[in-house]
Short mmCIF file of C-alpha atoms in Angstrom, two decimals:
data_model
loop_
_atom_site.label_atom_id
_atom_site.label_comp_id
_atom_site.label_asym_id
_atom_site.label_seq_id
_atom_site.Cartn_x
_atom_site.Cartn_y
_atom_site.Cartn_z
CA HIS A 1 119.50 83.03 134.45
CA GLN A 2 116.99 81.79 131.83
CA ALA A 3 119.38 82.64 129.02
CA LYS A 4 117.94 81.95 125.53
CA SER A 5 119.81 79.93 122.96
CA TYR A 6 121.58 81.98 120.30
CA ARG A 7 119.58 82.73 117.12
CA PRO A 8 121.08 84.81 114.27
CA ASP A 9 119.17 87.90 113.08
CA GLY A 10 116.56 87.17 110.43
CA ILE A 11 115.67 83.67 111.65
CA VAL A 12 112.09 83.45 112.96
CA ALA A 13 110.44 80.43 114.52
CA ALA A 14 107.01 79.71 113.03
CA THR A 15 105.53 79.50 116.53
CA ASP A 16 106.38 83.19 117.07
CA LEU A 17 103.88 84.18 114.38
CA ARG A 18 100.77 82.93 116.17
CA ASP A 19 99.79 86.39 117.42
CA VAL A 20 99.92 87.96 113.94
CA ILE A 21 98.72 85.13 111.69
CA CYS A 22 95.09 86.29 111.88
CA VAL A 23 95.79 89.97 111.19
CA ASP A 24 94.12 90.90 107.88
CA GLU A 25 96.78 92.51 105.69
CA ALA A 26 94.13 93.32 103.08
CA ALA A 27 92.61 95.86 105.44
CA SER A 28 93.72 99.36 104.51
CA SER A 29 92.85 102.50 106.41
CA VAL A 30 93.25 104.73 103.34
CA SER A 31 91.90 104.21 99.85
CA TYR A 32 93.03 105.65 96.53
CA PRO A 33 91.07 108.70 95.34
CA TYR A 34 90.00 106.83 92.20
CA SER A 35 87.37 104.10 92.56
CA MET A 36 88.52 101.61 89.90
CA LEU A 37 92.17 101.99 90.88
CA ASN A 38 91.20 101.34 94.48
CA ASP A 39 89.12 98.28 93.55
CA ILE A 40 92.14 96.70 91.86
CA LEU A 41 94.88 97.65 94.35
CA LYS A 42 92.65 97.27 97.45
CA GLY A 43 93.80 100.47 99.11
CA ILE A 44 97.08 101.97 100.26
CA ARG A 45 99.12 99.76 102.57
CA LYS A 46 102.31 100.28 104.51
CA GLN A 47 105.48 98.38 103.64
CA GLU A 48 104.69 98.84 99.95
CA MET A 49 106.58 100.68 97.22
CA VAL A 50 104.30 102.07 94.50
CA THR A 51 105.80 103.44 91.28
CA ILE A 52 104.06 105.92 88.97
CA LEU A 53 105.09 105.62 85.31
CA ALA A 54 104.26 108.01 82.47
CA GLY A 55 105.81 109.89 79.59
CA SER A 56 107.13 113.44 79.84
CA GLY A 57 104.42 116.05 80.37
CA VAL A 58 101.61 113.52 80.76
CA GLY A 59 100.73 114.58 84.33
CA LYS A 60 102.65 112.40 86.78
CA SER A 61 103.13 115.20 89.32
CA THR A 62 99.46 116.23 89.10
CA PHE A 63 98.42 112.61 89.65
CA VAL A 64 100.76 112.30 92.65
CA ARG A 65 99.38 115.52 94.17
CA GLU A 66 95.83 114.16 93.98
CA ILE A 67 96.90 111.01 95.83
CA THR A 68 98.91 113.07 98.34
CA HIS A 69 96.02 115.41 99.10
CA HIS A 70 93.65 112.46 99.46
CA MET A 71 95.96 110.67 101.91
CA HIS A 72 96.54 113.85 103.90
CA THR A 73 92.83 114.59 104.28
CA ASN A 74 92.33 110.98 105.41
CA GLY A 75 94.80 111.25 108.27
CA TYR A 76 98.10 110.09 106.73
CA ARG A 77 101.22 111.95 107.89
CA LEU A 78 103.28 112.72 104.80
CA GLY A 79 106.79 113.53 103.71
CA MET A 80 107.24 114.97 100.23
CA LEU A 81 110.49 115.06 98.26
CA MET A 82 109.57 116.94 95.07
CA LEU A 83 112.99 117.28 93.50
CA GLU A 84 111.95 119.35 90.47
CA GLU A 85 110.17 122.19 92.27
CA SER A 86 110.49 124.48 95.27
CA THR A 87 108.71 123.78 98.54
CA LYS A 88 106.63 126.94 98.03
CA ARG A 89 105.36 125.72 94.67
CA THR A 90 104.55 122.28 96.10
CA MET A 91 102.54 123.83 98.91
CA LEU A 92 100.76 126.27 96.60
CA GLN A 93 99.71 123.39 94.37
CA LEU A 94 98.34 121.42 97.33
CA VAL A 95 96.40 124.49 98.47
CA GLY A 96 95.04 124.75 94.92
CA VAL A 97 93.75 121.18 95.16
CA GLU A 98 92.13 122.07 98.49
CA LEU A 99 90.44 125.13 96.96
CA ASN A 100 89.60 123.51 93.60
CA LYS A 101 91.40 126.38 91.90
CA ASN A 102 94.43 126.35 89.60
CA ILE A 103 96.21 129.11 91.51
CA THR A 104 99.65 127.94 90.37
CA ILE A 105 98.81 129.00 86.82
CA ASP A 106 96.36 131.81 87.58
CA ARG A 107 97.03 133.35 90.99
CA THR A 108 94.12 135.77 90.52
CA GLN A 109 91.65 132.91 91.01
CA ALA A 110 91.96 133.30 94.79
CA THR A 111 92.61 136.16 97.17
CA ASP A 112 95.39 136.05 99.75
CA GLU A 113 92.76 135.40 102.42
CA GLU A 114 91.41 132.39 100.49
CA VAL A 115 94.90 130.99 99.94
CA LEU A 116 95.75 131.33 103.63
CA ALA A 117 92.43 129.73 104.58
CA GLY A 118 93.25 126.78 102.30
CA PHE A 119 96.75 126.60 103.78
CA ASP A 120 95.34 126.53 107.32
CA ALA A 121 92.83 123.86 106.29
CA LEU A 122 95.77 121.63 105.36
CA THR A 123 98.19 122.47 108.16
CA GLY A 124 96.12 123.86 111.03
CA GLU A 125 95.65 122.43 114.50
CA GLY A 126 94.47 118.82 114.49
CA LYS A 127 95.65 118.17 110.94
CA PRO A 128 98.15 115.38 110.17
CA LEU A 129 101.78 116.34 109.81
CA LEU A 130 103.08 117.38 106.39
CA HIS A 131 106.83 117.80 105.81
CA LEU A 132 108.60 118.94 102.63
CA TYR A 133 112.19 118.45 101.50
CA ASP A 134 114.08 121.37 100.00
CA GLY A 135 115.29 119.78 96.79
CA PHE A 136 117.94 122.44 96.21
CA GLY A 137 120.11 120.71 98.79
CA SER A 138 122.09 117.54 98.14
CA ASN A 139 120.34 114.91 96.01
CA ASP A 140 122.84 112.16 96.70
CA ILE A 141 121.05 108.81 97.11
CA ASP A 142 122.38 108.11 100.60
CA HIS A 143 121.53 111.66 101.64
CA ILE A 144 117.94 111.26 100.41
CA CYS A 145 117.64 107.91 102.19
CA SER A 146 118.79 109.52 105.45
CA ARG A 147 116.14 112.25 105.03
CA ILE A 148 113.46 109.63 104.39
CA ARG A 149 114.56 107.73 107.49
CA TYR A 150 114.36 110.93 109.55
CA MET A 151 110.90 111.80 108.20
CA VAL A 152 109.56 108.36 109.11
CA SER A 153 111.43 107.61 112.34
CA ALA A 154 111.61 111.06 113.94
CA LEU A 155 108.68 112.93 112.37
CA GLY A 156 106.27 110.00 112.23
CA CYS A 157 105.45 110.12 108.51
CA ASP A 158 103.21 107.27 107.31
CA ALA A 159 103.96 107.79 103.62
CA ILE A 160 106.76 109.33 101.54
CA VAL A 161 106.38 110.77 98.04
CA LEU A 162 109.50 110.91 95.84
CA ASP A 163 109.21 112.80 92.56
CA HIS A 164 111.26 111.57 90.84
CA ILE A 165 113.95 108.87 90.93
CA SER A 166 115.37 109.82 87.52
CA ILE A 167 116.60 113.24 88.67
CA LEU A 168 117.92 111.67 91.86
CA VAL A 169 120.08 109.26 89.89
CA SER A 170 121.21 111.90 87.40
CA ALA A 171 122.63 113.90 90.32
CA SER A 172 124.94 111.01 91.21
CA GLU A 173 128.08 110.01 89.41
CA GLY A 174 128.29 106.54 87.91
CA ASP A 175 126.44 104.11 85.68
CA GLU A 176 122.72 104.96 85.59
CA ARG A 177 121.54 101.34 85.72
CA ARG A 178 123.73 100.53 88.71
CA MET A 179 122.67 103.71 90.51
CA ILE A 180 118.98 102.93 90.01
CA ASP A 181 119.54 99.36 91.21
CA TYR A 182 121.28 100.74 94.30
CA ALA A 183 118.57 103.35 94.98
CA CYS A 184 115.67 100.93 94.55
CA THR A 185 117.30 98.35 96.81
CA LYS A 186 117.83 101.00 99.50
CA PHE A 187 114.22 102.20 99.19
CA ARG A 188 112.86 98.66 99.30
CA THR A 189 114.84 97.97 102.48
CA LEU A 190 113.66 101.20 104.13
CA VAL A 191 110.01 100.54 103.28
CA GLN A 192 110.16 97.13 104.91
CA GLU A 193 112.27 98.15 107.90
CA LEU A 194 110.44 101.37 108.84
CA ASP A 195 106.89 100.32 107.94
CA PHE A 196 105.76 103.12 105.63
CA THR A 197 104.40 103.58 102.09
CA LEU A 198 106.64 104.95 99.34
CA PHE A 199 105.19 106.54 96.22
CA MET A 200 107.92 106.95 93.63
CA VAL A 201 107.71 108.63 90.23
CA SER A 202 109.84 107.34 87.36
CA HIS A 203 110.43 108.49 83.81
CA LEU A 204 110.32 106.14 80.82
CA ARG A 205 112.53 105.27 77.90
CA ARG A 206 111.15 106.36 74.56
CA PRO A 207 109.30 103.44 72.92
CA ASP A 208 110.32 101.99 69.58
CA GLY A 209 108.71 103.63 66.56
CA ASP A 210 107.65 107.18 65.79
CA ARG A 211 104.89 107.46 68.40
CA GLY A 212 106.03 108.50 71.88
CA HIS A 213 104.11 108.20 75.14
CA GLU A 214 102.98 111.82 74.87
CA ALA A 215 101.41 110.89 71.50
CA GLY A 216 99.45 107.92 72.82
CA ALA A 217 101.91 105.03 72.96
CA ALA A 218 101.03 102.49 75.65
CA VAL A 219 103.30 102.20 78.70
CA ARG A 220 105.12 98.90 79.28
CA LEU A 221 107.13 97.74 82.29
CA SER A 222 110.10 97.10 80.01
CA GLN A 223 110.23 100.85 79.30
CA THR A 224 111.24 101.90 82.82
CA ARG A 225 114.21 104.18 82.44
CA GLY A 226 117.64 102.89 83.34
CA SER A 227 116.91 99.60 85.08
CA HIS A 228 114.32 96.85 85.43
CA SER A 229 114.81 96.89 89.22
CA ILE A 230 112.20 99.67 89.43
CA ALA A 231 109.53 97.26 88.24
CA GLN A 232 110.99 94.22 89.97
CA LEU A 233 111.20 95.76 93.46
CA SER A 234 107.93 97.73 93.35
CA ASP A 235 104.78 96.24 94.85
CA ALA A 236 102.60 98.10 92.36
CA CYS A 237 103.26 99.99 89.11
CA ILE A 238 100.64 102.46 87.90
CA ALA A 239 100.85 103.85 84.36
CA LEU A 240 99.29 107.13 83.30
CA GLU A 241 98.58 107.26 79.56
CA VAL A 242 97.17 109.89 77.21
CA ASP A 243 94.20 109.02 75.02
CA ALA A 244 95.53 107.25 71.91
CA ASP A 245 92.68 108.56 69.72
CA ASP A 246 93.07 112.16 70.88
CA PRO A 247 96.52 112.63 72.46
CA ASP A 248 96.08 116.41 72.72
CA SER A 249 92.98 116.09 74.91
CA ASP A 250 92.89 116.34 78.71
CA ILE A 251 91.89 112.68 79.07
CA ARG A 252 94.21 110.30 80.90
CA HIS A 253 93.88 106.54 81.24
CA LEU A 254 95.12 104.55 84.24
CA ARG A 255 96.63 101.11 83.77
CA ILE A 256 97.98 98.74 86.42
CA LEU A 257 101.15 97.11 85.12
CA LYS A 258 102.09 95.28 88.31
CA ASN A 259 100.10 94.32 91.38
CA ARG A 260 101.96 92.11 93.79
CA PHE A 261 99.06 92.03 96.27
CA THR A 262 96.29 90.47 94.13
CA GLY A 263 97.98 89.94 90.77
CA GLN A 264 95.20 91.78 88.92
CA THR A 265 96.42 94.16 86.23
CA GLY A 266 94.93 96.06 83.29
CA GLU A 267 92.76 99.14 82.79
CA ALA A 268 92.01 101.07 85.99
CA GLY A 269 89.76 103.92 84.91
CA THR A 270 89.73 107.18 82.98
CA LEU A 271 90.60 110.61 84.39
CA VAL A 272 90.00 114.11 83.07
CA TYR A 273 92.24 117.10 83.76
CA ASN A 274 90.31 120.31 84.42
CA ARG A 275 92.48 123.26 83.44
CA GLU A 276 90.29 125.72 85.32
CA THR A 277 90.59 123.93 88.68
CA GLY A 278 93.90 122.12 88.10
CA ARG A 279 92.26 118.87 89.28
CA LEU A 280 92.72 115.41 87.77
CA LEU A 281 89.47 113.60 88.54
CA GLU A 282 87.48 110.60 87.39
CA GLU A 283 85.20 111.31 84.42
CA SER A 284 81.99 111.32 86.47
CA LEU A 285 83.41 113.61 89.17
CA SER A 286 84.88 115.93 86.56
CA HIS A 287 81.51 116.33 84.84
CA LEU A 288 79.83 117.04 88.18
CA LEU A 289 82.46 119.68 88.98
CA ASP A 290 81.97 121.28 85.54
CA GLN A 291 78.20 121.32 86.07
CA LYS A 292 78.63 122.89 89.51
CA GLY A 293 80.90 125.53 88.02
CA ASP A 294 78.36 126.32 85.29
CA ASP A 295 75.60 126.65 87.90
CA ASN A 296 77.75 129.05 89.92
CA ASN A 297 78.45 131.12 86.81
CA ASN A 298 74.74 131.26 85.96
CA ASP A 299 73.93 132.34 89.52
CA SER A 300 76.55 135.06 89.31
CA LYS A 301 75.10 136.32 86.04
CA GLU A 302 71.59 136.36 87.49
CA ASN A 303 72.79 138.21 90.58
CA PHE A 304 74.63 140.65 88.38
#
C-alpha cells in the first residue's frame, strides 16, 4: 500500500527542501515607516518577534501605533492587544494618525463627521482586517496566547501587537523572571508555528546611576525588565531613546540593539514628536508637515 517508513515529528530530510531553497527570505512585502530603520532591518517579515524597548513615558505606544498604521495601510491584517488602554482609545488614536490630528488629547481638532470618515478609511470595505482585544478581560498568559492563536488562525491576522509584556506578567502569580521566560517561549513558539509577526513592547529596569532613561540614559539589552529571555528570543530589539542633550525635547532616537537577520546594529535614525498632530515622524517628514501646517494657517488668515 506504498506505506512510508516512520519518521518522528521534527525530522526533515534535506531533499525535501529543494522546492523552498531558492525562496528569498530577505524579500518583505511591508517596510517599516522609518527609512533608516528599514534599511537596517530590511523590512517586516513573518515568523519574527520584534521587541520595542524604552523607558517610561518615552513614547513606546506612539511608536507602535505608527508602525501599526503603516502596516495596516500596506495591507497587513492586524490584531492588537493594548493591555493598558480601552479598545475605544486605541481606535481613536489610530484614527488620529489617519487624520494627522491629535484628537485623543484635543477632540475639538476634528468634527464627528471627520472622525467617522477617518474610521471608515481604516475599516471600510476593501480594507484589511483589524481586530482589537478588550484588555479588561483575563490577562493570564495562556489566555492571551489562545487569543493570539485565534486572531491568527481563525481571523487571518498577519501581525500581532502586544503592548506590553510587563503588565501581562504582573497579572500572573509567580516569579517575574520565570513568568517572562514562560511567556516569551510561548510567543516564540506561536510565531514560528503560525507564521505571523509579533511586535512586543517591554519596559526596562532603571539603569545604574542617577540618570534614568527618561533623562537621556542609553538603553542596553541587559536592562530588559525581569528576564534576559526577552532579548534572547527576539529576532530584533528596537530601542527608543530621548535626546541626551535635551531630554525634555520631543526628539527621539532609534537604536537597533539586536538584529538576528543581518547582524547590523546601532543608530537607526531620529524622530520628532509633533504635539499638534500626535505623529512621531522622521525629522525631514516632521519639518515638511510643520511647513504644510504653517502654509495652511497662512491661507486661512488670508481668506479670513
